[in-house]
């Protein structure tokens, strides 16, 4: 089985759930899901296209096609994020790609974990997302920059999914600007990441009340909040 795991998952007994207390909102005719993918040079090739396809198929299978529009962006660079947030005004932002921290170590098969360097800065030690740099190499997006970007993008985004290794720290930081977030507390394999996406978007509760599609103890559990997109 191909996997994107390069380190032992952080121990967790289950997802941490926070109830959102945002004010009611008027119903939207259609929600945009912005799918952002980055698989820079020097990182393991992972099946991000299959994840996007699986999400699209699950939305159709569950009858959500009329309520959600999936928009994909590939080889995403840091500056693309704010541009797309302002242009599309998505309700959901889903990042699929690599995350890392300083003590990560390579493992077998495709994974979503970028190996850190001995002199890695504190930001990487905490964990972070890697977008594609101008030279095609991985570029770490700091927690401060990610938080500032979502703060400047407006209030359309209500749910953020960071489907990458060690994204929990940045997910927690985004709660300052986004109602609900999902981030991974440890390393996650390619198949597990895709299975999580299928379970989340393929279950009505995943979009309107919070679900727990990953129950295998050997996998890192997401940190999540609960958002009801019917409000």
PDB file of C-alpha atoms in Angstrom:
ATOM      1  CA  UNK A   1       0.000   0.000   0.000  1.00  0.00           C
ATOM      2  CA  UNK A   2       1.439   3.361  -1.022  1.00  0.00           C
ATOM      3  CA  UNK A   3       1.711   5.842   1.776  1.00  0.00           C
ATOM      4  CA  UNK A   4       2.782   9.407   2.406  1.00  0.00           C
ATOM      5  CA  UNK A   5       3.950   8.736   5.938  1.00  0.00           C
ATOM      6  CA  UNK A   6       7.501   9.459   7.057  1.00  0.00           C
ATOM      7  CA  UNK A   7       7.240   9.559  10.831  1.00  0.00           C
ATOM      8  CA  UNK A   8       5.263   7.930  13.591  1.00  0.00           C
ATOM      9  CA  UNK A   9       1.865   9.627  13.948  1.00  0.00           C
ATOM     10  CA  UNK A  10       1.234  11.816  16.940  1.00  0.00           C
ATOM     11  CA  UNK A  11      -0.828   9.896  19.491  1.00  0.00           C
ATOM     12  CA  UNK A  12      -4.444  10.942  19.600  1.00  0.00           C
ATOM     13  CA  UNK A  13      -7.597   9.392  20.978  1.00  0.00           C
ATOM     14  CA  UNK A  14      -9.783  11.131  18.446  1.00  0.00           C
ATOM     15  CA  UNK A  15     -10.552  14.443  16.775  1.00  0.00           C
ATOM     16  CA  UNK A  16     -10.864  17.548  18.892  1.00  0.00           C
ATOM     17  CA  UNK A  17     -14.269  19.090  18.259  1.00  0.00           C
ATOM     18  CA  UNK A  18     -15.126  22.727  18.815  1.00  0.00           C
ATOM     19  CA  UNK A  19     -18.642  24.058  18.422  1.00  0.00           C
ATOM     20  CA  UNK A  20     -18.803  27.210  16.331  1.00  0.00           C
ATOM     21  CA  UNK A  21     -20.655  30.207  17.702  1.00  0.00           C
ATOM     22  CA  UNK A  22     -20.771  32.292  14.553  1.00  0.00           C
ATOM     23  CA  UNK A  23     -23.948  34.311  13.881  1.00  0.00           C
ATOM     24  CA  UNK A  24     -26.535  32.817  11.512  1.00  0.00           C
ATOM     25  CA  UNK A  25     -26.039  33.520   7.829  1.00  0.00           C
ATOM     26  CA  UNK A  26     -28.421  33.682   4.907  1.00  0.00           C
ATOM     27  CA  UNK A  27     -28.595  30.514   2.823  1.00  0.00           C
ATOM     28  CA  UNK A  28     -26.271  30.441  -0.182  1.00  0.00           C
ATOM     29  CA  UNK A  29     -27.465  29.104  -3.507  1.00  0.00           C
ATOM     30  CA  UNK A  30     -24.166  27.364  -4.194  1.00  0.00           C
ATOM     31  CA  UNK A  31     -20.948  26.932  -2.234  1.00  0.00           C
ATOM     32  CA  UNK A  32     -17.555  26.973  -3.923  1.00  0.00           C
ATOM     33  CA  UNK A  33     -14.942  24.446  -2.808  1.00  0.00           C
ATOM     34  CA  UNK A  34     -11.489  25.727  -3.748  1.00  0.00           C
ATOM     35  CA  UNK A  35      -9.129  22.751  -4.073  1.00  0.00           C
ATOM     36  CA  UNK A  36      -5.487  23.865  -3.893  1.00  0.00           C
ATOM     37  CA  UNK A  37      -2.761  21.359  -4.762  1.00  0.00           C
ATOM     38  CA  UNK A  38       1.021  21.611  -4.560  1.00  0.00           C
ATOM     39  CA  UNK A  39       3.568  18.873  -5.227  1.00  0.00           C
ATOM     40  CA  UNK A  40       6.852  20.800  -5.676  1.00  0.00           C
ATOM     41  CA  UNK A  41      10.088  19.494  -7.148  1.00  0.00           C
ATOM     42  CA  UNK A  42      12.095  17.420  -4.729  1.00  0.00           C
ATOM     43  CA  UNK A  43       9.026  16.098  -2.911  1.00  0.00           C
ATOM     44  CA  UNK A  44       7.462  12.672  -3.316  1.00  0.00           C
ATOM     45  CA  UNK A  45       4.934  12.410  -6.132  1.00  0.00           C
ATOM     46  CA  UNK A  46       1.507  11.898  -4.580  1.00  0.00           C
ATOM     47  CA  UNK A  47      -1.879  11.346  -6.211  1.00  0.00           C
ATOM     48  CA  UNK A  48      -3.404  14.774  -5.647  1.00  0.00           C
ATOM     49  CA  UNK A  49      -5.374  14.544  -8.891  1.00  0.00           C
ATOM     50  CA  UNK A  50      -7.004  11.352  -7.657  1.00  0.00           C
ATOM     51  CA  UNK A  51      -8.020  13.103  -4.448  1.00  0.00           C
ATOM     52  CA  UNK A  52      -9.686  15.920  -6.400  1.00  0.00           C
ATOM     53  CA  UNK A  53     -11.445  13.399  -8.630  1.00  0.00           C
ATOM     54  CA  UNK A  54     -12.627  11.435  -5.602  1.00  0.00           C
ATOM     55  CA  UNK A  55     -14.084  14.560  -3.993  1.00  0.00           C
ATOM     56  CA  UNK A  56     -15.931  15.407  -7.215  1.00  0.00           C
ATOM     57  CA  UNK A  57     -17.325  11.887  -7.444  1.00  0.00           C
ATOM     58  CA  UNK A  58     -18.474  11.916  -3.824  1.00  0.00           C
ATOM     59  CA  UNK A  59     -20.277  15.232  -4.252  1.00  0.00           C
ATOM     60  CA  UNK A  60     -22.120  13.778  -7.235  1.00  0.00           C
ATOM     61  CA  UNK A  61     -22.827  10.465  -5.542  1.00  0.00           C
ATOM     62  CA  UNK A  62     -24.346  12.087  -2.461  1.00  0.00           C
ATOM     63  CA  UNK A  63     -26.449  14.559  -4.422  1.00  0.00           C
ATOM     64  CA  UNK A  64     -24.382  17.602  -3.376  1.00  0.00           C
ATOM     65  CA  UNK A  65     -23.517  18.587  -6.939  1.00  0.00           C
ATOM     66  CA  UNK A  66     -26.190  21.283  -7.018  1.00  0.00           C
ATOM     67  CA  UNK A  67     -25.020  22.745  -3.717  1.00  0.00           C
ATOM     68  CA  UNK A  68     -21.241  22.704  -4.237  1.00  0.00           C
ATOM     69  CA  UNK A  69     -18.953  23.650  -7.101  1.00  0.00           C
ATOM     70  CA  UNK A  70     -15.445  22.187  -7.005  1.00  0.00           C
ATOM     71  CA  UNK A  71     -12.757  24.474  -8.456  1.00  0.00           C
ATOM     72  CA  UNK A  72      -9.214  23.077  -8.721  1.00  0.00           C
ATOM     73  CA  UNK A  73      -5.895  24.926  -8.836  1.00  0.00           C
ATOM     74  CA  UNK A  74      -2.606  23.095  -9.369  1.00  0.00           C
ATOM     75  CA  UNK A  75       1.067  23.843  -8.597  1.00  0.00           C
ATOM     76  CA  UNK A  76      -0.146  26.560  -6.257  1.00  0.00           C
ATOM     77  CA  UNK A  77       2.281  29.308  -5.253  1.00  0.00           C
ATOM     78  CA  UNK A  78       1.918  31.416  -2.096  1.00  0.00           C
ATOM     79  CA  UNK A  79       0.714  34.496  -3.995  1.00  0.00           C
ATOM     80  CA  UNK A  80      -1.972  32.415  -5.722  1.00  0.00           C
ATOM     81  CA  UNK A  81      -3.774  31.861  -2.434  1.00  0.00           C
ATOM     82  CA  UNK A  82      -4.918  35.422  -1.751  1.00  0.00           C
ATOM     83  CA  UNK A  83      -5.640  36.002  -5.439  1.00  0.00           C
ATOM     84  CA  UNK A  84      -7.932  32.983  -5.678  1.00  0.00           C
ATOM     85  CA  UNK A  85      -9.613  33.684  -2.342  1.00  0.00           C
ATOM     86  CA  UNK A  86     -10.541  37.194  -3.452  1.00  0.00           C
ATOM     87  CA  UNK A  87     -11.573  36.162  -6.958  1.00  0.00           C
ATOM     88  CA  UNK A  88     -13.637  33.070  -6.167  1.00  0.00           C
ATOM     89  CA  UNK A  89     -14.826  33.890  -2.630  1.00  0.00           C
ATOM     90  CA  UNK A  90     -15.028  30.180  -1.743  1.00  0.00           C
ATOM     91  CA  UNK A  91     -16.942  28.779   1.204  1.00  0.00           C
ATOM     92  CA  UNK A  92     -14.516  25.874   1.612  1.00  0.00           C
ATOM     93  CA  UNK A  93     -10.758  25.857   1.005  1.00  0.00           C
ATOM     94  CA  UNK A  94      -9.113  22.432   0.721  1.00  0.00           C
ATOM     95  CA  UNK A  95      -5.304  22.256   0.557  1.00  0.00           C
ATOM     96  CA  UNK A  96      -3.831  18.971  -0.609  1.00  0.00           C
ATOM     97  CA  UNK A  97      -0.091  18.438  -0.624  1.00  0.00           C
ATOM     98  CA  UNK A  98       2.928  18.337   1.636  1.00  0.00           C
ATOM     99  CA  UNK A  99       3.536  19.524   5.150  1.00  0.00           C
ATOM    100  CA  UNK A 100       6.569  19.036   7.307  1.00  0.00           C
ATOM    101  CA  UNK A 101       8.494  19.667  10.479  1.00  0.00           C
ATOM    102  CA  UNK A 102      12.154  19.662  11.425  1.00  0.00           C
ATOM    103  CA  UNK A 103      12.325  16.163  12.897  1.00  0.00           C
ATOM    104  CA  UNK A 104      10.601  14.393   9.994  1.00  0.00           C
ATOM    105  CA  UNK A 105      12.372  11.401   8.486  1.00  0.00           C
ATOM    106  CA  UNK A 106      11.848   9.775   5.076  1.00  0.00           C
ATOM    107  CA  UNK A 107       9.847   6.584   4.797  1.00  0.00           C
ATOM    108  CA  UNK A 108       8.750   4.137   2.129  1.00  0.00           C
ATOM    109  CA  UNK A 109       6.388   5.123  -0.654  1.00  0.00           C
ATOM    110  CA  UNK A 110       4.650   8.385  -1.528  1.00  0.00           C
ATOM    111  CA  UNK A 111       3.997  10.608   1.465  1.00  0.00           C
ATOM    112  CA  UNK A 112       3.003  14.150   2.388  1.00  0.00           C
ATOM    113  CA  UNK A 113       5.907  14.838   4.684  1.00  0.00           C
ATOM    114  CA  UNK A 114       8.808  17.085   3.654  1.00  0.00           C
ATOM    115  CA  UNK A 115      12.044  16.185   5.411  1.00  0.00           C
ATOM    116  CA  UNK A 116      13.354  18.957   7.628  1.00  0.00           C
ATOM    117  CA  UNK A 117      16.952  20.109   7.860  1.00  0.00           C
ATOM    118  CA  UNK A 118      19.079  20.147  11.039  1.00  0.00           C
ATOM    119  CA  UNK A 119      19.076  23.946  11.167  1.00  0.00           C
ATOM    120  CA  UNK A 120      15.367  24.279  10.415  1.00  0.00           C
ATOM    121  CA  UNK A 121      13.731  27.369  11.834  1.00  0.00           C
ATOM    122  CA  UNK A 122      11.152  27.207  14.609  1.00  0.00           C
ATOM    123  CA  UNK A 123       8.345  27.619  12.071  1.00  0.00           C
ATOM    124  CA  UNK A 124       9.234  24.329  10.432  1.00  0.00           C
ATOM    125  CA  UNK A 125       9.746  22.615  13.764  1.00  0.00           C
ATOM    126  CA  UNK A 126       6.115  23.416  14.542  1.00  0.00           C
ATOM    127  CA  UNK A 127       4.961  22.214  11.146  1.00  0.00           C
ATOM    128  CA  UNK A 128       3.744  23.958   8.051  1.00  0.00           C
ATOM    129  CA  UNK A 129       2.454  23.699   4.498  1.00  0.00           C
ATOM    130  CA  UNK A 130       4.702  23.691   1.449  1.00  0.00           C
ATOM    131  CA  UNK A 131       3.526  25.544  -1.634  1.00  0.00           C
ATOM    132  CA  UNK A 132       5.451  25.685  -4.906  1.00  0.00           C
ATOM    133  CA  UNK A 133       8.144  28.363  -5.094  1.00  0.00           C
ATOM    134  CA  UNK A 134       9.006  30.394  -8.186  1.00  0.00           C
ATOM    135  CA  UNK A 135      11.750  27.896  -9.074  1.00  0.00           C
ATOM    136  CA  UNK A 136       9.462  24.922  -8.588  1.00  0.00           C
ATOM    137  CA  UNK A 137      11.049  24.023  -5.260  1.00  0.00           C
ATOM    138  CA  UNK A 138       9.031  23.661  -2.029  1.00  0.00           C
ATOM    139  CA  UNK A 139       8.381  26.951  -0.263  1.00  0.00           C
ATOM    140  CA  UNK A 140       7.237  26.887   3.349  1.00  0.00           C
ATOM    141  CA  UNK A 141       4.309  29.207   4.046  1.00  0.00           C
ATOM    142  CA  UNK A 142       4.645  30.476   7.594  1.00  0.00           C
ATOM    143  CA  UNK A 143       1.763  30.340  10.027  1.00  0.00           C
ATOM    144  CA  UNK A 144       1.811  34.137  10.299  1.00  0.00           C
ATOM    145  CA  UNK A 145       1.605  34.560   6.515  1.00  0.00           C
ATOM    146  CA  UNK A 146      -1.190  32.012   6.181  1.00  0.00           C
ATOM    147  CA  UNK A 147      -3.156  33.650   8.974  1.00  0.00           C
ATOM    148  CA  UNK A 148      -2.668  37.115   7.470  1.00  0.00           C
ATOM    149  CA  UNK A 149      -3.779  35.912   4.040  1.00  0.00           C
ATOM    150  CA  UNK A 150      -7.063  34.492   5.287  1.00  0.00           C
ATOM    151  CA  UNK A 151      -7.603  37.603   7.383  1.00  0.00           C
ATOM    152  CA  UNK A 152      -7.255  39.783   4.294  1.00  0.00           C
ATOM    153  CA  UNK A 153      -9.410  37.587   2.080  1.00  0.00           C
ATOM    154  CA  UNK A 154     -12.777  38.516   3.554  1.00  0.00           C
ATOM    155  CA  UNK A 155     -15.448  36.513   5.325  1.00  0.00           C
ATOM    156  CA  UNK A 156     -16.581  34.093   2.612  1.00  0.00           C
ATOM    157  CA  UNK A 157     -14.433  31.178   3.835  1.00  0.00           C
ATOM    158  CA  UNK A 158     -16.193  29.156   6.513  1.00  0.00           C
ATOM    159  CA  UNK A 159     -14.283  25.884   6.429  1.00  0.00           C
ATOM    160  CA  UNK A 160     -10.605  25.100   5.746  1.00  0.00           C
ATOM    161  CA  UNK A 161      -9.247  21.578   5.253  1.00  0.00           C
ATOM    162  CA  UNK A 162      -5.448  21.188   5.398  1.00  0.00           C
ATOM    163  CA  UNK A 163      -4.965  17.629   4.151  1.00  0.00           C
ATOM    164  CA  UNK A 164      -1.209  17.449   4.708  1.00  0.00           C
ATOM    165  CA  UNK A 165       1.190  16.243   7.388  1.00  0.00           C
ATOM    166  CA  UNK A 166       1.689  18.291  10.542  1.00  0.00           C
ATOM    167  CA  UNK A 167      -0.855  20.957   9.590  1.00  0.00           C
ATOM    168  CA  UNK A 168      -2.506  21.130  13.020  1.00  0.00           C
ATOM    169  CA  UNK A 169      -0.561  24.197  14.211  1.00  0.00           C
ATOM    170  CA  UNK A 170      -1.559  26.238  11.186  1.00  0.00           C
ATOM    171  CA  UNK A 171      -5.127  24.970  11.372  1.00  0.00           C
ATOM    172  CA  UNK A 172      -5.360  26.177  14.964  1.00  0.00           C
ATOM    173  CA  UNK A 173      -4.042  29.607  13.953  1.00  0.00           C
ATOM    174  CA  UNK A 174      -6.667  29.996  11.227  1.00  0.00           C
ATOM    175  CA  UNK A 175      -9.463  29.794  13.797  1.00  0.00           C
ATOM    176  CA  UNK A 176      -8.845  33.519  14.311  1.00  0.00           C
ATOM    177  CA  UNK A 177     -10.347  34.199  10.866  1.00  0.00           C
ATOM    178  CA  UNK A 178     -12.249  31.051   9.835  1.00  0.00           C
ATOM    179  CA  UNK A 179     -15.160  29.445  11.654  1.00  0.00           C
ATOM    180  CA  UNK A 180     -13.912  25.896  11.356  1.00  0.00           C
ATOM    181  CA  UNK A 181     -10.688  24.148  10.383  1.00  0.00           C
ATOM    182  CA  UNK A 182      -9.338  20.638   9.950  1.00  0.00           C
ATOM    183  CA  UNK A 183      -5.628  19.912  10.309  1.00  0.00           C
ATOM    184  CA  UNK A 184      -3.549  16.761  10.733  1.00  0.00           C
ATOM    185  CA  UNK A 185      -1.650  16.250  13.981  1.00  0.00           C
ATOM    186  CA  UNK A 186       0.992  13.956  12.503  1.00  0.00           C
ATOM    187  CA  UNK A 187       2.217  12.260   9.352  1.00  0.00           C
ATOM    188  CA  UNK A 188      -0.424  10.910   6.976  1.00  0.00           C
ATOM    189  CA  UNK A 189      -0.158   8.410   4.133  1.00  0.00           C
ATOM    190  CA  UNK A 190      -1.350   8.991   0.578  1.00  0.00           C
ATOM    191  CA  UNK A 191      -4.145   6.435   0.772  1.00  0.00           C
ATOM    192  CA  UNK A 192      -5.212   7.638   4.223  1.00  0.00           C
ATOM    193  CA  UNK A 193      -5.360  11.265   3.089  1.00  0.00           C
ATOM    194  CA  UNK A 194      -7.512  10.344   0.120  1.00  0.00           C
ATOM    195  CA  UNK A 195      -9.739   8.128   2.264  1.00  0.00           C
ATOM    196  CA  UNK A 196     -10.247  11.005   4.682  1.00  0.00           C
ATOM    197  CA  UNK A 197     -11.352  13.288   1.841  1.00  0.00           C
ATOM    198  CA  UNK A 198     -13.749  10.656   0.499  1.00  0.00           C
ATOM    199  CA  UNK A 199     -15.232  10.061   3.930  1.00  0.00           C
ATOM    200  CA  UNK A 200     -15.578  13.749   4.709  1.00  0.00           C
ATOM    201  CA  UNK A 201     -17.171  14.931   1.462  1.00  0.00           C
ATOM    202  CA  UNK A 202     -19.081  11.713   0.923  1.00  0.00           C
ATOM    203  CA  UNK A 203     -20.926  11.927   4.237  1.00  0.00           C
ATOM    204  CA  UNK A 204     -23.618  14.589   4.645  1.00  0.00           C
ATOM    205  CA  UNK A 205     -22.545  15.081   8.264  1.00  0.00           C
ATOM    206  CA  UNK A 206     -19.053  15.885   7.045  1.00  0.00           C
ATOM    207  CA  UNK A 207     -20.298  19.125   5.527  1.00  0.00           C
ATOM    208  CA  UNK A 208     -23.204  20.003   7.774  1.00  0.00           C
ATOM    209  CA  UNK A 209     -22.388  18.740  11.224  1.00  0.00           C
ATOM    210  CA  UNK A 210     -18.921  17.264  11.548  1.00  0.00           C
ATOM    211  CA  UNK A 211     -17.982  13.634  10.990  1.00  0.00           C
ATOM    212  CA  UNK A 212     -15.232  11.245  11.971  1.00  0.00           C
ATOM    213  CA  UNK A 213     -14.397   9.337   8.754  1.00  0.00           C
ATOM    214  CA  UNK A 214     -11.000   8.196  10.064  1.00  0.00           C
ATOM    215  CA  UNK A 215     -11.130   5.884  13.043  1.00  0.00           C
ATOM    216  CA  UNK A 216      -8.024   3.771  12.519  1.00  0.00           C
ATOM    217  CA  UNK A 217      -5.783   4.283  15.538  1.00  0.00           C
ATOM    218  CA  UNK A 218      -2.590   4.094  13.478  1.00  0.00           C
ATOM    219  CA  UNK A 219      -3.541   7.219  11.549  1.00  0.00           C
ATOM    220  CA  UNK A 220      -3.248  10.794  12.810  1.00  0.00           C
ATOM    221  CA  UNK A 221      -6.615  12.218  13.701  1.00  0.00           C
ATOM    222  CA  UNK A 222      -7.716  15.628  12.446  1.00  0.00           C
ATOM    223  CA  UNK A 223      -8.326  18.622  14.631  1.00  0.00           C
ATOM    224  CA  UNK A 224     -11.658  20.005  13.564  1.00  0.00           C
ATOM    225  CA  UNK A 225     -14.448  22.370  14.354  1.00  0.00           C
ATOM    226  CA  UNK A 226     -18.073  21.883  13.401  1.00  0.00           C
ATOM    227  CA  UNK A 227     -19.702  24.051  10.752  1.00  0.00           C
ATOM    228  CA  UNK A 228     -23.266  23.888   9.477  1.00  0.00           C
ATOM    229  CA  UNK A 229     -23.351  25.192   5.910  1.00  0.00           C
ATOM    230  CA  UNK A 230     -27.125  25.174   5.959  1.00  0.00           C
ATOM    231  CA  UNK A 231     -27.059  28.424   7.992  1.00  0.00           C
TER     232      UNK A 231
END
